[in-house]
PDB file of C-alpha atoms in Angstrom:
ATOM      1  CA  ASP L  16     -23.929 -34.763 -57.643  1.00  0.00           C
ATOM      2  CA  GLY L  17     -23.828 -31.714 -55.374  1.00  0.00           C
ATOM      3  CA  GLY L  18     -26.913 -30.971 -53.383  1.00  0.00           C
ATOM      4  CA  ILE L  19     -28.826 -31.045 -50.141  1.00  0.00           C
ATOM      5  CA  THR L  20     -30.233 -34.279 -48.784  1.00  0.00           C
ATOM      6  CA  GLN L  21     -32.989 -34.385 -46.222  1.00  0.00           C
ATOM      7  CA  SER L  22     -34.142 -37.549 -44.549  1.00  0.00           C
ATOM      8  CA  PRO L  23     -36.536 -39.066 -44.031  1.00  0.00           C
ATOM      9  CA  LYS L  24     -39.024 -37.860 -46.622  1.00  0.00           C
ATOM     10  CA  TYR L  25     -41.970 -38.777 -44.387  1.00  0.00           C
ATOM     11  CA  LEU L  26     -41.943 -39.053 -40.621  1.00  0.00           C
ATOM     12  CA  PHE L  27     -44.622 -39.967 -38.142  1.00  0.00           C
ATOM     13  CA  ARG L  28     -44.315 -39.123 -34.476  1.00  0.00           C
ATOM     14  CA  LYS L  29     -46.383 -39.810 -31.441  1.00  0.00           C
ATOM     15  CA  GLU L  30     -47.280 -36.921 -29.219  1.00  0.00           C
ATOM     16  CA  GLY L  31     -44.679 -36.364 -26.517  1.00  0.00           C
ATOM     17  CA  GLN L  32     -41.789 -37.767 -28.528  1.00  0.00           C
ATOM     18  CA  ASN L  33     -38.751 -35.905 -29.783  1.00  0.00           C
ATOM     19  CA  VAL L  34     -37.730 -36.500 -33.378  1.00  0.00           C
ATOM     20  CA  THR L  35     -34.658 -35.470 -35.373  1.00  0.00           C
ATOM     21  CA  LEU L  36     -34.700 -34.460 -39.022  1.00  0.00           C
ATOM     22  CA  SER L  37     -31.485 -34.864 -40.972  1.00  0.00           C
ATOM     23  CA  CYS L  38     -29.997 -32.350 -43.421  1.00  0.00           C
ATOM     24  CA  GLU L  39     -26.702 -32.910 -45.222  1.00  0.00           C
ATOM     25  CA  GLN L  40     -25.120 -30.777 -47.958  1.00  0.00           C
ATOM     26  CA  ASN L  41     -22.053 -31.309 -50.136  1.00  0.00           C
ATOM     27  CA  LEU L  42     -22.071 -27.845 -51.711  1.00  0.00           C
ATOM     28  CA  ASN L  43     -19.413 -26.538 -49.316  1.00  0.00           C
ATOM     29  CA  HIS L  44     -21.843 -23.846 -48.186  1.00  0.00           C
ATOM     30  CA  ASP L  45     -21.249 -22.000 -44.939  1.00  0.00           C
ATOM     31  CA  ALA L  46     -24.865 -21.043 -44.212  1.00  0.00           C
ATOM     32  CA  MET L  47     -27.657 -23.494 -43.552  1.00  0.00           C
ATOM     33  CA  TYR L  48     -31.301 -22.927 -42.686  1.00  0.00           C
ATOM     34  CA  TRP L  49     -34.411 -24.690 -41.447  1.00  0.00           C
ATOM     35  CA  TYR L  50     -37.855 -23.533 -42.545  1.00  0.00           C
ATOM     36  CA  ARG L  51     -41.316 -24.693 -41.710  1.00  0.00           C
ATOM     37  CA  GLN L  52     -44.159 -24.540 -44.235  1.00  0.00           C
ATOM     38  CA  ASP L  53     -47.797 -25.113 -43.363  1.00  0.00           C
ATOM     39  CA  PRO L  54     -50.499 -25.744 -46.007  1.00  0.00           C
ATOM     40  CA  GLY L  55     -51.100 -22.635 -48.085  1.00  0.00           C
ATOM     41  CA  GLN L  56     -48.531 -20.690 -46.098  1.00  0.00           C
ATOM     42  CA  GLY L  57     -45.159 -19.195 -46.778  1.00  0.00           C
ATOM     43  CA  LEU L  58     -41.799 -20.240 -45.381  1.00  0.00           C
ATOM     44  CA  ARG L  59     -41.098 -19.482 -41.743  1.00  0.00           C
ATOM     45  CA  LEU L  60     -37.523 -19.508 -40.482  1.00  0.00           C
ATOM     46  CA  ILE L  61     -36.870 -21.793 -37.505  1.00  0.00           C
ATOM     47  CA  TYR L  62     -33.079 -21.703 -37.065  1.00  0.00           C
ATOM     48  CA  TYR L  63     -30.076 -20.762 -39.131  1.00  0.00           C
ATOM     49  CA  SER L  64     -26.338 -21.232 -38.971  1.00  0.00           C
ATOM     50  CA  GLN L  65     -23.822 -19.089 -40.818  1.00  0.00           C
ATOM     51  CA  ILE L  66     -20.755 -20.963 -39.640  1.00  0.00           C
ATOM     52  CA  VAL L  67     -19.822 -24.222 -37.966  1.00  0.00           C
ATOM     53  CA  ASN L  68     -20.424 -24.355 -34.204  1.00  0.00           C
ATOM     54  CA  ASP L  69     -22.721 -21.331 -34.305  1.00  0.00           C
ATOM     55  CA  PHE L  70     -26.454 -21.008 -34.891  1.00  0.00           C
ATOM     56  CA  GLN L  71     -29.180 -18.453 -34.298  1.00  0.00           C
ATOM     57  CA  LYS L  72     -32.900 -18.562 -33.608  1.00  0.00           C
ATOM     58  CA  GLY L  73     -35.230 -17.598 -36.403  1.00  0.00           C
ATOM     59  CA  ASP L  74     -38.792 -16.389 -36.139  1.00  0.00           C
ATOM     60  CA  ILE L  75     -40.338 -19.566 -34.700  1.00  0.00           C
ATOM     61  CA  ALA L  76     -37.582 -21.358 -32.741  1.00  0.00           C
ATOM     62  CA  GLU L  77     -39.661 -22.368 -29.722  1.00  0.00           C
ATOM     63  CA  GLY L  78     -39.937 -26.150 -29.421  1.00  0.00           C
ATOM     64  CA  TYR L  79     -37.029 -26.797 -31.802  1.00  0.00           C
ATOM     65  CA  SER L  80     -33.295 -27.311 -31.367  1.00  0.00           C
ATOM     66  CA  VAL L  81     -30.355 -27.629 -33.758  1.00  0.00           C
ATOM     67  CA  SER L  82     -26.647 -28.342 -33.809  1.00  0.00           C
ATOM     68  CA  ARG L  83     -23.894 -27.502 -36.299  1.00  0.00           C
ATOM     69  CA  GLU L  84     -20.892 -29.637 -35.437  1.00  0.00           C
ATOM     70  CA  LYS L  85     -19.874 -30.146 -39.068  1.00  0.00           C
ATOM     71  CA  LYS L  86     -20.086 -27.845 -42.068  1.00  0.00           C
ATOM     72  CA  GLU L  87     -22.025 -30.455 -44.000  1.00  0.00           C
ATOM     73  CA  SER L  88     -24.676 -31.237 -41.402  1.00  0.00           C
ATOM     74  CA  PHE L  89     -27.445 -29.255 -39.705  1.00  0.00           C
ATOM     75  CA  PRO L  90     -29.935 -31.574 -37.958  1.00  0.00           C
ATOM     76  CA  LEU L  91     -33.186 -30.258 -36.518  1.00  0.00           C
ATOM     77  CA  THR L  92     -34.826 -31.770 -33.439  1.00  0.00           C
ATOM     78  CA  VAL L  93     -38.527 -31.241 -32.977  1.00  0.00           C
ATOM     79  CA  THR L  94     -39.123 -31.546 -29.257  1.00  0.00           C
ATOM     80  CA  SER L  95     -42.248 -32.429 -27.341  1.00  0.00           C
ATOM     81  CA  ALA L  96     -42.477 -28.740 -26.414  1.00  0.00           C
ATOM     82  CA  GLN L  97     -43.507 -27.902 -29.985  1.00  0.00           C
ATOM     83  CA  LYS L  98     -47.285 -27.780 -29.696  1.00  0.00           C
ATOM     84  CA  ASN L  99     -48.204 -28.113 -33.349  1.00  0.00           C
ATOM     85  CA  PRO L 100     -45.341 -29.889 -35.127  1.00  0.00           C
ATOM     86  CA  THR L 101     -47.239 -31.329 -38.100  1.00  0.00           C
ATOM     87  CA  ALA L 102     -45.789 -29.487 -41.100  1.00  0.00           C
ATOM     88  CA  PHE L 103     -43.463 -29.646 -44.093  1.00  0.00           C
ATOM     89  CA  TYR L 104     -39.862 -28.960 -43.029  1.00  0.00           C
ATOM     90  CA  LEU L 105     -37.335 -27.582 -45.494  1.00  0.00           C
ATOM     91  CA  CYS L 106     -33.584 -27.343 -45.133  1.00  0.00           C
ATOM     92  CA  ALA L 107     -31.611 -24.902 -47.279  1.00  0.00           C
ATOM     93  CA  SER L 108     -28.058 -23.705 -47.730  1.00  0.00           C
ATOM     94  CA  ARG L 109     -26.308 -20.680 -49.228  1.00  0.00           C
ATOM     95  CA  GLY L 110     -22.744 -20.090 -50.275  1.00  0.00           C
ATOM     96  CA  SER L 111     -22.600 -16.414 -49.383  1.00  0.00           C
ATOM     97  CA  ARG L 112     -24.792 -13.506 -48.387  1.00  0.00           C
ATOM     98  CA  ASN L 113     -25.850 -12.286 -51.819  1.00  0.00           C
ATOM     99  CA  THR L 114     -26.406 -15.644 -53.425  1.00  0.00           C
ATOM    100  CA  GLU L 115     -29.398 -17.880 -53.850  1.00  0.00           C
ATOM    101  CA  ALA L 116     -30.501 -20.541 -51.398  1.00  0.00           C
ATOM    102  CA  PHE L 117     -30.805 -24.167 -52.452  1.00  0.00           C
ATOM    103  CA  PHE L 118     -33.359 -26.440 -50.843  1.00  0.00           C
ATOM    104  CA  GLY L 119     -33.491 -30.082 -49.920  1.00  0.00           C
ATOM    105  CA  GLN L 120     -36.498 -32.171 -50.911  1.00  0.00           C
ATOM    106  CA  GLY L 121     -38.183 -31.636 -47.537  1.00  0.00           C
ATOM    107  CA  THR L 122     -39.465 -33.801 -44.700  1.00  0.00           C
ATOM    108  CA  ARG L 123     -43.174 -34.079 -44.051  1.00  0.00           C
ATOM    109  CA  LEU L 124     -43.735 -34.612 -40.329  1.00  0.00           C
ATOM    110  CA  THR L 125     -47.051 -35.853 -39.016  1.00  0.00           C
ATOM    111  CA  VAL L 126     -47.926 -36.213 -35.353  1.00  0.00           C
ATOM    112  CA  VAL L 127     -50.228 -39.176 -34.727  1.00  0.00           C
TER     113      VAL L 127
ATOM    114  CA  GLN C  11     -39.496  -5.564 -40.192  1.00  0.00           C
ATOM    115  CA  LYS C  12     -38.409  -6.182 -43.763  1.00  0.00           C
ATOM    116  CA  GLU C  13     -41.247  -7.393 -45.957  1.00  0.00           C
ATOM    117  CA  VAL C  14     -41.809  -9.009 -49.313  1.00  0.00           C
ATOM    118  CA  GLU C  15     -45.345  -8.866 -50.671  1.00  0.00           C
ATOM    119  CA  GLN C  16     -46.924 -11.017 -53.353  1.00  0.00           C
ATOM    120  CA  ASN C  17     -50.492 -11.408 -54.512  1.00  0.00           C
ATOM    121  CA  SER C  18     -51.509 -14.861 -53.278  1.00  0.00           C
ATOM    122  CA  GLY C  19     -53.662 -15.535 -56.333  1.00  0.00           C
ATOM    123  CA  PRO C  20     -54.669 -17.869 -57.725  1.00  0.00           C
ATOM    124  CA  LEU C  21     -53.628 -16.345 -61.016  1.00  0.00           C
ATOM    125  CA  SER C  22     -55.290 -18.197 -63.847  1.00  0.00           C
ATOM    126  CA  VAL C  23     -54.066 -17.883 -67.442  1.00  0.00           C
ATOM    127  CA  PRO C  24     -54.863 -19.883 -70.592  1.00  0.00           C
ATOM    128  CA  GLU C  25     -52.216 -22.093 -72.150  1.00  0.00           C
ATOM    129  CA  GLY C  26     -49.937 -20.114 -74.439  1.00  0.00           C
ATOM    130  CA  ALA C  27     -50.564 -16.782 -72.698  1.00  0.00           C
ATOM    131  CA  ILE C  28     -48.083 -14.649 -70.769  1.00  0.00           C
ATOM    132  CA  ALA C  29     -48.238 -15.015 -66.992  1.00  0.00           C
ATOM    133  CA  SER C  30     -47.099 -11.986 -65.002  1.00  0.00           C
ATOM    134  CA  LEU C  31     -46.147 -12.415 -61.379  1.00  0.00           C
ATOM    135  CA  ASN C  32     -45.348  -9.437 -59.203  1.00  0.00           C
ATOM    136  CA  CYS C  33     -43.449  -8.802 -55.987  1.00  0.00           C
ATOM    137  CA  THR C  34     -42.767  -5.676 -53.944  1.00  0.00           C
ATOM    138  CA  TYR C  35     -40.256  -5.293 -51.151  1.00  0.00           C
ATOM    139  CA  SER C  36     -39.772  -2.818 -48.343  1.00  0.00           C
ATOM    140  CA  ASP C  37     -35.974  -2.528 -48.018  1.00  0.00           C
ATOM    141  CA  ARG C  38     -34.798   0.002 -50.592  1.00  0.00           C
ATOM    142  CA  GLY C  39     -31.212  -1.181 -50.230  1.00  0.00           C
ATOM    143  CA  SER C  40     -31.951  -4.797 -51.154  1.00  0.00           C
ATOM    144  CA  GLN C  41     -29.159  -6.347 -53.167  1.00  0.00           C
ATOM    145  CA  SER C  42     -30.338  -9.521 -54.830  1.00  0.00           C
ATOM    146  CA  PHE C  43     -33.624 -11.018 -55.895  1.00  0.00           C
ATOM    147  CA  PHE C  44     -34.749 -14.542 -56.658  1.00  0.00           C
ATOM    148  CA  TRP C  45     -37.751 -16.385 -58.031  1.00  0.00           C
ATOM    149  CA  TYR C  46     -38.510 -19.923 -56.931  1.00  0.00           C
ATOM    150  CA  ARG C  47     -41.090 -22.353 -58.275  1.00  0.00           C
ATOM    151  CA  GLN C  48     -42.743 -24.766 -55.862  1.00  0.00           C
ATOM    152  CA  TYR C  49     -44.941 -27.585 -57.077  1.00  0.00           C
ATOM    153  CA  SER C  50     -47.532 -28.893 -54.645  1.00  0.00           C
ATOM    154  CA  GLY C  51     -45.888 -31.138 -52.048  1.00  0.00           C
ATOM    155  CA  LYS C  52     -42.382 -30.410 -53.329  1.00  0.00           C
ATOM    156  CA  SER C  53     -39.566 -28.107 -52.258  1.00  0.00           C
ATOM    157  CA  PRO C  54     -38.840 -24.737 -53.887  1.00  0.00           C
ATOM    158  CA  GLU C  55     -36.495 -24.718 -56.873  1.00  0.00           C
ATOM    159  CA  LEU C  56     -34.659 -21.661 -58.115  1.00  0.00           C
ATOM    160  CA  ILE C  57     -35.699 -20.490 -61.562  1.00  0.00           C
ATOM    161  CA  MET C  58     -34.326 -16.949 -61.825  1.00  0.00           C
ATOM    162  CA  SER C  59     -31.981 -14.591 -60.032  1.00  0.00           C
ATOM    163  CA  ILE C  60     -31.535 -10.884 -60.779  1.00  0.00           C
ATOM    164  CA  TYR C  61     -29.152  -8.367 -59.287  1.00  0.00           C
ATOM    165  CA  SER C  62     -29.394  -5.155 -61.335  1.00  0.00           C
ATOM    166  CA  ASN C  63     -32.143  -3.008 -62.790  1.00  0.00           C
ATOM    167  CA  GLY C  64     -33.668  -4.121 -66.037  1.00  0.00           C
ATOM    168  CA  ASP C  65     -34.654  -7.399 -67.598  1.00  0.00           C
ATOM    169  CA  LYS C  66     -33.024 -10.800 -67.470  1.00  0.00           C
ATOM    170  CA  GLU C  67     -34.214 -13.495 -69.817  1.00  0.00           C
ATOM    171  CA  ASP C  68     -33.784 -17.262 -69.560  1.00  0.00           C
ATOM    172  CA  GLY C  69     -35.803 -19.269 -72.042  1.00  0.00           C
ATOM    173  CA  ARG C  70     -39.500 -18.577 -71.485  1.00  0.00           C
ATOM    174  CA  PHE C  71     -38.795 -16.728 -68.236  1.00  0.00           C
ATOM    175  CA  THR C  72     -37.988 -13.023 -67.862  1.00  0.00           C
ATOM    176  CA  ALA C  73     -37.246 -11.383 -64.538  1.00  0.00           C
ATOM    177  CA  GLN C  74     -37.676  -7.616 -64.320  1.00  0.00           C
ATOM    178  CA  LEU C  75     -36.225  -5.449 -61.568  1.00  0.00           C
ATOM    179  CA  ASN C  76     -36.997  -1.816 -60.769  1.00  0.00           C
ATOM    180  CA  LYS C  77     -35.138  -0.794 -57.633  1.00  0.00           C
ATOM    181  CA  ALA C  78     -36.557   2.742 -57.640  1.00  0.00           C
ATOM    182  CA  SER C  79     -40.072   1.334 -57.421  1.00  0.00           C
ATOM    183  CA  GLN C  80     -38.961  -1.579 -55.210  1.00  0.00           C
ATOM    184  CA  TYR C  81     -40.597  -3.972 -57.591  1.00  0.00           C
ATOM    185  CA  VAL C  82     -39.548  -7.246 -59.152  1.00  0.00           C
ATOM    186  CA  SER C  83     -41.610  -9.314 -61.552  1.00  0.00           C
ATOM    187  CA  LEU C  84     -41.477 -12.628 -63.370  1.00  0.00           C
ATOM    188  CA  LEU C  85     -42.952 -13.087 -66.830  1.00  0.00           C
ATOM    189  CA  ILE C  86     -43.613 -16.547 -68.192  1.00  0.00           C
ATOM    190  CA  ARG C  87     -44.168 -16.582 -71.944  1.00  0.00           C
ATOM    191  CA  ASP C  88     -46.093 -19.319 -73.740  1.00  0.00           C
ATOM    192  CA  SER C  89     -47.395 -20.619 -70.418  1.00  0.00           C
ATOM    193  CA  GLN C  90     -47.817 -24.379 -70.169  1.00  0.00           C
ATOM    194  CA  PRO C  91     -49.941 -26.469 -67.782  1.00  0.00           C
ATOM    195  CA  SER C  92     -46.643 -27.704 -66.335  1.00  0.00           C
ATOM    196  CA  ASP C  93     -45.982 -24.132 -65.166  1.00  0.00           C
ATOM    197  CA  SER C  94     -48.877 -24.466 -62.703  1.00  0.00           C
ATOM    198  CA  ALA C  95     -47.226 -24.037 -59.321  1.00  0.00           C
ATOM    199  CA  THR C  96     -46.683 -21.540 -56.542  1.00  0.00           C
ATOM    200  CA  TYR C  97     -44.014 -18.934 -57.300  1.00  0.00           C
ATOM    201  CA  LEU C  98     -42.039 -17.513 -54.388  1.00  0.00           C
ATOM    202  CA  CYS C  99     -40.211 -14.208 -54.520  1.00  0.00           C
ATOM    203  CA  ALA C 100     -37.127 -13.901 -52.273  1.00  0.00           C
ATOM    204  CA  VAL C 101     -35.147 -10.774 -51.490  1.00  0.00           C
ATOM    205  CA  ASN C 102     -31.762 -10.283 -49.866  1.00  0.00           C
ATOM    206  CA  PRO C 103     -31.970  -7.045 -47.838  1.00  0.00           C
ATOM    207  CA  LEU C 104     -29.037  -4.723 -47.336  1.00  0.00           C
ATOM    208  CA  GLU C 105     -29.569  -4.483 -43.634  1.00  0.00           C
ATOM    209  CA  GLY C 106     -31.391  -6.445 -41.010  1.00  0.00           C
ATOM    210  CA  SER C 107     -32.592 -10.049 -41.035  1.00  0.00           C
ATOM    211  CA  GLN C 108     -28.952 -11.024 -40.370  1.00  0.00           C
ATOM    212  CA  GLY C 109     -28.374 -11.436 -44.078  1.00  0.00           C
ATOM    213  CA  ASN C 110     -31.106 -14.017 -44.443  1.00  0.00           C
ATOM    214  CA  LEU C 111     -33.354 -14.123 -47.472  1.00  0.00           C
ATOM    215  CA  ILE C 112     -36.854 -12.835 -46.949  1.00  0.00           C
ATOM    216  CA  PHE C 113     -39.522 -14.809 -48.784  1.00  0.00           C
ATOM    217  CA  GLY C 114     -42.917 -13.697 -49.939  1.00  0.00           C
ATOM    218  CA  LYS C 115     -45.836 -16.019 -49.307  1.00  0.00           C
ATOM    219  CA  GLY C 116     -46.059 -16.929 -52.960  1.00  0.00           C
ATOM    220  CA  THR C 117     -48.454 -16.568 -55.879  1.00  0.00           C
ATOM    221  CA  LYS C 118     -50.304 -19.639 -57.055  1.00  0.00           C
ATOM    222  CA  LEU C 119     -50.390 -19.877 -60.842  1.00  0.00           C
ATOM    223  CA  SER C 120     -52.827 -22.065 -62.713  1.00  0.00           C
ATOM    224  CA  VAL C 121     -52.391 -22.553 -66.471  1.00  0.00           C
ATOM    225  CA  LYS C 122     -55.555 -23.893 -68.101  1.00  0.00           C
ATOM    226  CA  PRO C 123     -55.247 -26.135 -71.190  1.00  0.00           C
TER     227      PRO C 123
END
């Protein structure tokens, strides 16, 4: 089945550690996105990539990094510089500018 | 700064009633509009897309778009408790935001049995 797969579903991290969240899609979409969602809040854009080997900062990129070496993959690293990383992280993809975005099932990150 | 505004709710309706969810947007040239449903703890799922003025119906859901008023709405007929969720409005602006969708913060709907 076509879709977006995020892993892991739950992730626990100690303070000071970097952690990488995986996002893979088999929809052949060019654009991929990472959002952060805090309880009772909307989606905030962290990073996005509209083509392989290129990505742009979103509204809250500080403390995060990404790579886009393959069309199918857009991993997000939450670095120790991110002061409040506990949140629900959502990966999405789109086929073209005017079309809908499809979301993965999300990764819930907790700093312990 | 392009914006999408939604009433955060909660909107409470009795089972079987019509739920009306509203969304306004700031970019008059916006091209495409989407409604997502997000259950608590889950990711958003697309339920409706609309591209031109008027109504679009899909089962119990109707999306309504009025570009002149910069207003898009979602009607849910015969509301069920399983419709209880947060509904996100997303807009694709003509300019700015690098072509990225702009999401509202969502309206929480509660359908009471």
